[in-house]
Amino acid sequence: MFLRAWWAGTTAGISRPFWVLLAGTFVNRVGAFVQPFLALYLAGPRELTPSTVGTVVACFGLGSFASQPIGGYLADRVGRRATLVASMIGTAAAFMLFASARALPVIAVAAVLAGLVIDAYRPAVAAMVADLVRPEHRPRAFALLYWAINLGVAIAGVAGGFLATRSYWLLFVLDAVTCLVFAVLIVRFVPETHTRGARSNGHGYGVVLRDRLLLGLVASIFLG
């Protein structure tokens, strides 16, 4: 009885599209195999030197550095759903290129592309939660989202290690598949929540950069 009452209170006021978004996020995080094992893959099957591995991982980080700001811009200008789906399809394609690449320049390019698209969906997901869930229910909705992410990452770490002992190719393929599953779920069951009139309501990075409280929060997260 207690658990039922707790769950009813936790899920109250949250619409079906949010649960699809939550499920897709969980599936995607469960399949997040490539990033944690990237250095091992480069040093193992690709037989790169430690310094070269560091350079390729830095290329991945370079793309990832720009990924979320670009994703946030596109989520506001193009749409949340379109940005999320494009990010997932792009990630799947980049991982397949990464897995197939043999020449070092191609590996480096694949790393930049993968980094660029892998997290572009995250601002779109956050915006969709805010669009789909009423303000009084958003703390619970975001708590559930982060719970699903953390649970998925925990499973991915164990499952990825198991798969890597058999074939690194499986890491790339299954990660790509879960990205595509996420994209399909969003296309089929989650409506576009972006309103075209939002562009004129003070949105943009100029507003963000003038928000001292937000900048302080970003700085504290960066230092952490």
PDB file of C-alpha atoms in Angstrom:
ATOM      1  CA  MET A   1       0.000   0.000   0.000  1.00  0.00           C
ATOM      2  CA  PHE A   2       2.786   2.417   0.881  1.00  0.00           C
ATOM      3  CA  LEU A   3       4.670   1.795  -2.374  1.00  0.00           C
ATOM      4  CA  ARG A   4       1.475   2.143  -4.398  1.00  0.00           C
ATOM      5  CA  ALA A   5       0.624   5.445  -2.747  1.00  0.00           C
ATOM      6  CA  TRP A   6       4.182   6.687  -3.196  1.00  0.00           C
ATOM      7  CA  TRP A   7       4.222   5.774  -6.877  1.00  0.00           C
ATOM      8  CA  ALA A   8       0.809   7.353  -7.442  1.00  0.00           C
ATOM      9  CA  GLY A   9       2.053  10.565  -5.868  1.00  0.00           C
ATOM     10  CA  THR A  10       5.277  10.480  -7.855  1.00  0.00           C
ATOM     11  CA  THR A  11       3.575   9.990 -11.216  1.00  0.00           C
ATOM     12  CA  ALA A  12       0.560  12.240 -10.646  1.00  0.00           C
ATOM     13  CA  GLY A  13       0.046  14.968 -13.226  1.00  0.00           C
ATOM     14  CA  ILE A  14       2.649  13.669 -15.682  1.00  0.00           C
ATOM     15  CA  SER A  15       1.437  12.974 -19.214  1.00  0.00           C
ATOM     16  CA  ARG A  16       2.042   9.941 -21.421  1.00  0.00           C
ATOM     17  CA  PRO A  17       4.495  11.670 -23.817  1.00  0.00           C
ATOM     18  CA  PHE A  18       6.813  12.290 -20.873  1.00  0.00           C
ATOM     19  CA  TRP A  19       6.872   8.574 -20.064  1.00  0.00           C
ATOM     20  CA  VAL A  20       7.780   7.780 -23.663  1.00  0.00           C
ATOM     21  CA  LEU A  21      10.560  10.370 -23.437  1.00  0.00           C
ATOM     22  CA  LEU A  22      11.713   8.796 -20.173  1.00  0.00           C
ATOM     23  CA  ALA A  23      11.666   5.292 -21.656  1.00  0.00           C
ATOM     24  CA  GLY A  24      13.598   6.412 -24.729  1.00  0.00           C
ATOM     25  CA  THR A  25      16.191   8.146 -22.567  1.00  0.00           C
ATOM     26  CA  PHE A  26      16.600   5.007 -20.470  1.00  0.00           C
ATOM     27  CA  VAL A  27      17.030   2.790 -23.532  1.00  0.00           C
ATOM     28  CA  ASN A  28      19.580   5.218 -24.949  1.00  0.00           C
ATOM     29  CA  ARG A  29      21.578   5.340 -21.709  1.00  0.00           C
ATOM     30  CA  VAL A  30      21.490   1.549 -21.306  1.00  0.00           C
ATOM     31  CA  GLY A  31      23.110   1.359 -24.729  1.00  0.00           C
ATOM     32  CA  ALA A  32      25.724   4.041 -24.047  1.00  0.00           C
ATOM     33  CA  PHE A  33      28.639   1.667 -24.570  1.00  0.00           C
ATOM     34  CA  VAL A  34      31.047   3.522 -26.820  1.00  0.00           C
ATOM     35  CA  GLN A  35      32.106   6.530 -24.773  1.00  0.00           C
ATOM     36  CA  PRO A  36      33.201   4.692 -21.578  1.00  0.00           C
ATOM     37  CA  PHE A  37      35.247   2.158 -23.560  1.00  0.00           C
ATOM     38  CA  LEU A  38      36.534   4.442 -26.306  1.00  0.00           C
ATOM     39  CA  ALA A  39      40.120   4.657 -25.059  1.00  0.00           C
ATOM     40  CA  LEU A  40      40.292   0.877 -24.579  1.00  0.00           C
ATOM     41  CA  TYR A  41      38.992   0.344 -28.110  1.00  0.00           C
ATOM     42  CA  LEU A  42      41.561   2.703 -29.608  1.00  0.00           C
ATOM     43  CA  ALA A  43      44.453   1.191 -27.639  1.00  0.00           C
ATOM     44  CA  GLY A  44      43.270  -2.394 -28.227  1.00  0.00           C
ATOM     45  CA  PRO A  45      41.842  -3.299 -31.643  1.00  0.00           C
ATOM     46  CA  ARG A  46      43.154  -0.119 -33.288  1.00  0.00           C
ATOM     47  CA  GLU A  47      46.590  -0.471 -31.620  1.00  0.00           C
ATOM     48  CA  LEU A  48      47.133   3.266 -31.249  1.00  0.00           C
ATOM     49  CA  THR A  49      49.832   4.642 -28.968  1.00  0.00           C
ATOM     50  CA  PRO A  50      48.790   6.293 -25.679  1.00  0.00           C
ATOM     51  CA  SER A  51      49.554   9.764 -27.041  1.00  0.00           C
ATOM     52  CA  THR A  52      47.486   9.100 -30.166  1.00  0.00           C
ATOM     53  CA  VAL A  53      44.647   7.706 -28.072  1.00  0.00           C
ATOM     54  CA  GLY A  54      44.705  10.913 -26.045  1.00  0.00           C
ATOM     55  CA  THR A  55      44.580  12.986 -29.218  1.00  0.00           C
ATOM     56  CA  VAL A  56      41.592  11.087 -30.615  1.00  0.00           C
ATOM     57  CA  VAL A  57      39.741  11.315 -27.306  1.00  0.00           C
ATOM     58  CA  ALA A  58      40.508  15.049 -27.312  1.00  0.00           C
ATOM     59  CA  CYS A  59      38.940  15.242 -30.795  1.00  0.00           C
ATOM     60  CA  PHE A  60      35.844  13.604 -29.359  1.00  0.00           C
ATOM     61  CA  GLY A  61      35.858  16.118 -26.517  1.00  0.00           C
ATOM     62  CA  LEU A  62      36.254  18.994 -28.954  1.00  0.00           C
ATOM     63  CA  GLY A  63      33.081  17.980 -30.734  1.00  0.00           C
ATOM     64  CA  SER A  64      31.280  17.355 -27.460  1.00  0.00           C
ATOM     65  CA  PHE A  65      32.261  20.836 -26.217  1.00  0.00           C
ATOM     66  CA  ALA A  66      30.137  22.388 -28.961  1.00  0.00           C
ATOM     67  CA  SER A  67      27.429  19.727 -28.953  1.00  0.00           C
ATOM     68  CA  GLN A  68      25.035  21.020 -26.319  1.00  0.00           C
ATOM     69  CA  PRO A  69      25.180  24.762 -27.171  1.00  0.00           C
ATOM     70  CA  ILE A  70      24.383  23.851 -30.773  1.00  0.00           C
ATOM     71  CA  GLY A  71      21.671  21.462 -29.608  1.00  0.00           C
ATOM     72  CA  GLY A  72      20.106  24.154 -27.457  1.00  0.00           C
ATOM     73  CA  TYR A  73      20.120  26.626 -30.337  1.00  0.00           C
ATOM     74  CA  LEU A  74      18.499  24.107 -32.687  1.00  0.00           C
ATOM     75  CA  ALA A  75      15.923  23.053 -30.081  1.00  0.00           C
ATOM     76  CA  ASP A  76      14.711  26.667 -29.923  1.00  0.00           C
ATOM     77  CA  ARG A  77      15.007  27.485 -33.621  1.00  0.00           C
ATOM     78  CA  VAL A  78      14.178  24.215 -35.390  1.00  0.00           C
ATOM     79  CA  GLY A  79      12.254  22.252 -32.792  1.00  0.00           C
ATOM     80  CA  ARG A  80      12.771  19.901 -29.888  1.00  0.00           C
ATOM     81  CA  ARG A  81      11.711  16.703 -31.629  1.00  0.00           C
ATOM     82  CA  ALA A  82      13.602  17.433 -34.834  1.00  0.00           C
ATOM     83  CA  THR A  83      16.785  18.201 -32.880  1.00  0.00           C
ATOM     84  CA  LEU A  84      16.504  15.064 -30.760  1.00  0.00           C
ATOM     85  CA  VAL A  85      15.822  12.782 -33.727  1.00  0.00           C
ATOM     86  CA  ALA A  86      18.602  14.334 -35.812  1.00  0.00           C
ATOM     87  CA  SER A  87      21.031  13.949 -32.903  1.00  0.00           C
ATOM     88  CA  MET A  88      20.188  10.275 -32.445  1.00  0.00           C
ATOM     89  CA  ILE A  89      20.394   9.434 -36.152  1.00  0.00           C
ATOM     90  CA  GLY A  90      23.632  11.411 -36.438  1.00  0.00           C
ATOM     91  CA  THR A  91      25.109   9.605 -33.446  1.00  0.00           C
ATOM     92  CA  ALA A  92      24.231   6.207 -34.905  1.00  0.00           C
ATOM     93  CA  ALA A  93      25.841   7.131 -38.229  1.00  0.00           C
ATOM     94  CA  ALA A  94      28.946   8.590 -36.550  1.00  0.00           C
ATOM     95  CA  PHE A  95      29.420   5.444 -34.463  1.00  0.00           C
ATOM     96  CA  MET A  96      29.198   3.235 -37.555  1.00  0.00           C
ATOM     97  CA  LEU A  97      31.793   5.425 -39.262  1.00  0.00           C
ATOM     98  CA  PHE A  98      33.948   5.247 -36.143  1.00  0.00           C
ATOM     99  CA  ALA A  99      33.742   1.459 -36.015  1.00  0.00           C
ATOM    100  CA  SER A 100      34.591   1.115 -39.710  1.00  0.00           C
ATOM    101  CA  ALA A 101      37.436   3.631 -39.813  1.00  0.00           C
ATOM    102  CA  ARG A 102      40.966   2.300 -40.122  1.00  0.00           C
ATOM    103  CA  ALA A 103      43.036   5.316 -41.170  1.00  0.00           C
ATOM    104  CA  LEU A 104      43.933   7.657 -38.323  1.00  0.00           C
ATOM    105  CA  PRO A 105      42.614  10.838 -40.035  1.00  0.00           C
ATOM    106  CA  VAL A 106      39.235   9.149 -40.579  1.00  0.00           C
ATOM    107  CA  ILE A 107      39.175   7.989 -36.958  1.00  0.00           C
ATOM    108  CA  ALA A 108      39.869  11.553 -35.810  1.00  0.00           C
ATOM    109  CA  VAL A 109      37.119  12.980 -38.032  1.00  0.00           C
ATOM    110  CA  ALA A 110      34.684  10.313 -36.815  1.00  0.00           C
ATOM    111  CA  ALA A 111      35.590  11.212 -33.228  1.00  0.00           C
ATOM    112  CA  VAL A 112      34.821  14.904 -33.800  1.00  0.00           C
ATOM    113  CA  LEU A 113      31.532  14.103 -35.541  1.00  0.00           C
ATOM    114  CA  ALA A 114      30.489  11.643 -32.827  1.00  0.00           C
ATOM    115  CA  GLY A 115      31.283  14.175 -30.114  1.00  0.00           C
ATOM    116  CA  LEU A 116      29.384  16.873 -31.980  1.00  0.00           C
ATOM    117  CA  VAL A 117      26.111  14.951 -32.230  1.00  0.00           C
ATOM    118  CA  ILE A 118      26.158  12.661 -29.194  1.00  0.00           C
ATOM    119  CA  ASP A 119      24.873  15.218 -26.662  1.00  0.00           C
ATOM    120  CA  ALA A 120      23.004  17.605 -28.962  1.00  0.00           C
ATOM    121  CA  TYR A 121      19.762  15.913 -27.907  1.00  0.00           C
ATOM    122  CA  ARG A 122      20.104  16.764 -24.221  1.00  0.00           C
ATOM    123  CA  PRO A 123      18.893  20.405 -24.331  1.00  0.00           C
ATOM    124  CA  ALA A 124      15.955  19.231 -26.450  1.00  0.00           C
ATOM    125  CA  VAL A 125      15.028  16.609 -23.842  1.00  0.00           C
ATOM    126  CA  ALA A 126      15.178  19.165 -21.016  1.00  0.00           C
ATOM    127  CA  ALA A 127      13.072  21.605 -23.050  1.00  0.00           C
ATOM    128  CA  MET A 128      10.521  18.901 -23.849  1.00  0.00           C
ATOM    129  CA  VAL A 129      10.164  18.028 -20.178  1.00  0.00           C
ATOM    130  CA  ALA A 130       9.508  21.702 -19.428  1.00  0.00           C
ATOM    131  CA  ASP A 131       7.018  21.861 -22.305  1.00  0.00           C
ATOM    132  CA  LEU A 132       5.169  18.648 -21.457  1.00  0.00           C
ATOM    133  CA  VAL A 133       5.005  18.919 -17.662  1.00  0.00           C
ATOM    134  CA  ARG A 134       3.299  21.660 -15.660  1.00  0.00           C
ATOM    135  CA  PRO A 135       5.605  23.764 -13.433  1.00  0.00           C
ATOM    136  CA  GLU A 136       4.421  22.224 -10.157  1.00  0.00           C
ATOM    137  CA  HIS A 137       5.258  18.720 -11.428  1.00  0.00           C
ATOM    138  CA  ARG A 138       8.609  19.463 -13.074  1.00  0.00           C
ATOM    139  CA  PRO A 139      10.838  18.730 -10.035  1.00  0.00           C
ATOM    140  CA  ARG A 140       9.459  15.185  -9.937  1.00  0.00           C
ATOM    141  CA  ALA A 141       9.689  14.833 -13.711  1.00  0.00           C
ATOM    142  CA  PHE A 142      13.340  15.879 -13.828  1.00  0.00           C
ATOM    143  CA  ALA A 143      14.110  13.663 -10.830  1.00  0.00           C
ATOM    144  CA  LEU A 144      12.630  10.689 -12.694  1.00  0.00           C
ATOM    145  CA  LEU A 145      14.595  11.609 -15.824  1.00  0.00           C
ATOM    146  CA  TYR A 146      17.922  11.748 -13.976  1.00  0.00           C
ATOM    147  CA  TRP A 147      17.060   8.550 -12.131  1.00  0.00           C
ATOM    148  CA  ALA A 148      16.523   6.804 -15.479  1.00  0.00           C
ATOM    149  CA  ILE A 149      19.795   8.232 -16.825  1.00  0.00           C
ATOM    150  CA  ASN A 150      21.814   7.087 -13.815  1.00  0.00           C
ATOM    151  CA  LEU A 151      20.233   3.641 -13.810  1.00  0.00           C
ATOM    152  CA  GLY A 152      20.877   3.281 -17.545  1.00  0.00           C
ATOM    153  CA  VAL A 153      24.516   4.345 -17.236  1.00  0.00           C
ATOM    154  CA  ALA A 154      25.054   1.863 -14.394  1.00  0.00           C
ATOM    155  CA  ILE A 155      23.675  -0.974 -16.517  1.00  0.00           C
ATOM    156  CA  ALA A 156      25.671   0.192 -19.560  1.00  0.00           C
ATOM    157  CA  GLY A 157      28.951   0.045 -17.649  1.00  0.00           C
ATOM    158  CA  VAL A 158      28.475  -3.591 -16.667  1.00  0.00           C
ATOM    159  CA  ALA A 159      26.949  -4.699 -19.970  1.00  0.00           C
ATOM    160  CA  GLY A 160      29.556  -2.804 -21.981  1.00  0.00           C
ATOM    161  CA  GLY A 161      32.407  -4.502 -20.151  1.00  0.00           C
ATOM    162  CA  PHE A 162      30.817  -7.887 -20.833  1.00  0.00           C
ATOM    163  CA  LEU A 163      30.358  -7.093 -24.543  1.00  0.00           C
ATOM    164  CA  ALA A 164      33.860  -5.639 -24.930  1.00  0.00           C
ATOM    165  CA  THR A 165      35.417  -8.958 -23.898  1.00  0.00           C
ATOM    166  CA  ARG A 166      33.684 -10.521 -26.908  1.00  0.00           C
ATOM    167  CA  SER A 167      33.708  -7.823 -29.585  1.00  0.00           C
ATOM    168  CA  TYR A 168      34.146  -4.059 -29.574  1.00  0.00           C
ATOM    169  CA  TRP A 169      32.102  -4.009 -32.763  1.00  0.00           C
ATOM    170  CA  LEU A 170      29.060  -4.944 -30.645  1.00  0.00           C
ATOM    171  CA  LEU A 171      29.547  -1.804 -28.567  1.00  0.00           C
ATOM    172  CA  PHE A 172      29.216   0.425 -31.616  1.00  0.00           C
ATOM    173  CA  VAL A 173      26.355  -1.505 -33.214  1.00  0.00           C
ATOM    174  CA  LEU A 174      24.215  -1.766 -30.079  1.00  0.00           C
ATOM    175  CA  ASP A 175      24.860   1.851 -29.116  1.00  0.00           C
ATOM    176  CA  ALA A 176      23.754   2.889 -32.614  1.00  0.00           C
ATOM    177  CA  VAL A 177      20.661   0.671 -32.376  1.00  0.00           C
ATOM    178  CA  THR A 178      19.553   2.179 -29.067  1.00  0.00           C
ATOM    179  CA  CYS A 179      19.982   5.660 -30.550  1.00  0.00           C
ATOM    180  CA  LEU A 180      17.701   4.705 -33.438  1.00  0.00           C
ATOM    181  CA  VAL A 181      15.151   3.146 -31.055  1.00  0.00           C
ATOM    182  CA  PHE A 182      15.074   6.418 -29.128  1.00  0.00           C
ATOM    183  CA  ALA A 183      14.519   8.359 -32.363  1.00  0.00           C
ATOM    184  CA  VAL A 184      11.678   6.059 -33.442  1.00  0.00           C
ATOM    185  CA  LEU A 185       9.930   6.356 -30.071  1.00  0.00           C
ATOM    186  CA  ILE A 186      10.027  10.137 -30.281  1.00  0.00           C
ATOM    187  CA  VAL A 187       8.780  10.227 -33.880  1.00  0.00           C
ATOM    188  CA  ARG A 188       5.928   7.821 -33.141  1.00  0.00           C
ATOM    189  CA  PHE A 189       4.705   8.881 -29.731  1.00  0.00           C
ATOM    190  CA  VAL A 190       5.928  12.355 -28.731  1.00  0.00           C
ATOM    191  CA  PRO A 191       4.554  15.491 -30.407  1.00  0.00           C
ATOM    192  CA  GLU A 192       6.628  18.524 -31.268  1.00  0.00           C
ATOM    193  CA  THR A 193       6.346  20.851 -28.266  1.00  0.00           C
ATOM    194  CA  HIS A 194       8.159  23.843 -29.751  1.00  0.00           C
ATOM    195  CA  THR A 195       5.968  26.872 -30.424  1.00  0.00           C
ATOM    196  CA  ARG A 196       6.985  29.075 -33.323  1.00  0.00           C
ATOM    197  CA  GLY A 197       6.204  32.226 -31.374  1.00  0.00           C
ATOM    198  CA  ALA A 198       8.786  31.389 -28.690  1.00  0.00           C
ATOM    199  CA  ARG A 199      11.566  32.913 -30.757  1.00  0.00           C
ATOM    200  CA  SER A 200      10.330  36.438 -30.053  1.00  0.00           C
ATOM    201  CA  ASN A 201       9.958  35.961 -26.294  1.00  0.00           C
ATOM    202  CA  GLY A 202      13.513  36.766 -25.215  1.00  0.00           C
ATOM    203  CA  HIS A 203      15.082  33.394 -25.934  1.00  0.00           C
ATOM    204  CA  GLY A 204      18.702  33.023 -26.933  1.00  0.00           C
ATOM    205  CA  TYR A 205      22.208  32.871 -25.519  1.00  0.00           C
ATOM    206  CA  GLY A 206      22.297  36.636 -25.001  1.00  0.00           C
ATOM    207  CA  VAL A 207      19.657  36.234 -22.297  1.00  0.00           C
ATOM    208  CA  VAL A 208      21.534  33.308 -20.791  1.00  0.00           C
ATOM    209  CA  LEU A 209      24.840  35.162 -20.623  1.00  0.00           C
ATOM    210  CA  ARG A 210      23.189  38.035 -18.735  1.00  0.00           C
ATOM    211  CA  ASP A 211      21.770  35.724 -16.063  1.00  0.00           C
ATOM    212  CA  ARG A 212      24.302  35.952 -13.228  1.00  0.00           C
ATOM    213  CA  LEU A 213      22.625  33.285 -11.115  1.00  0.00           C
ATOM    214  CA  LEU A 214      22.740  30.809 -13.980  1.00  0.00           C
ATOM    215  CA  LEU A 215      26.359  31.687 -14.790  1.00  0.00           C
ATOM    216  CA  GLY A 216      27.279  31.097 -11.147  1.00  0.00           C
ATOM    217  CA  LEU A 217      25.594  27.701 -11.259  1.00  0.00           C
ATOM    218  CA  VAL A 218      27.425  26.818 -14.481  1.00  0.00           C
ATOM    219  CA  ALA A 219      30.738  27.871 -12.965  1.00  0.00           C
ATOM    220  CA  SER A 220      30.163  25.738  -9.870  1.00  0.00           C
ATOM    221  CA  ILE A 221      29.308  22.701 -12.023  1.00  0.00           C
ATOM    222  CA  PHE A 222      32.394  23.324 -14.151  1.00  0.00           C
ATOM    223  CA  LEU A 223      34.659  23.483 -11.091  1.00  0.00           C
ATOM    224  CA  GLY A 224      33.006  20.381  -9.656  1.00  0.00           C
TER     225      GLY A 224
END
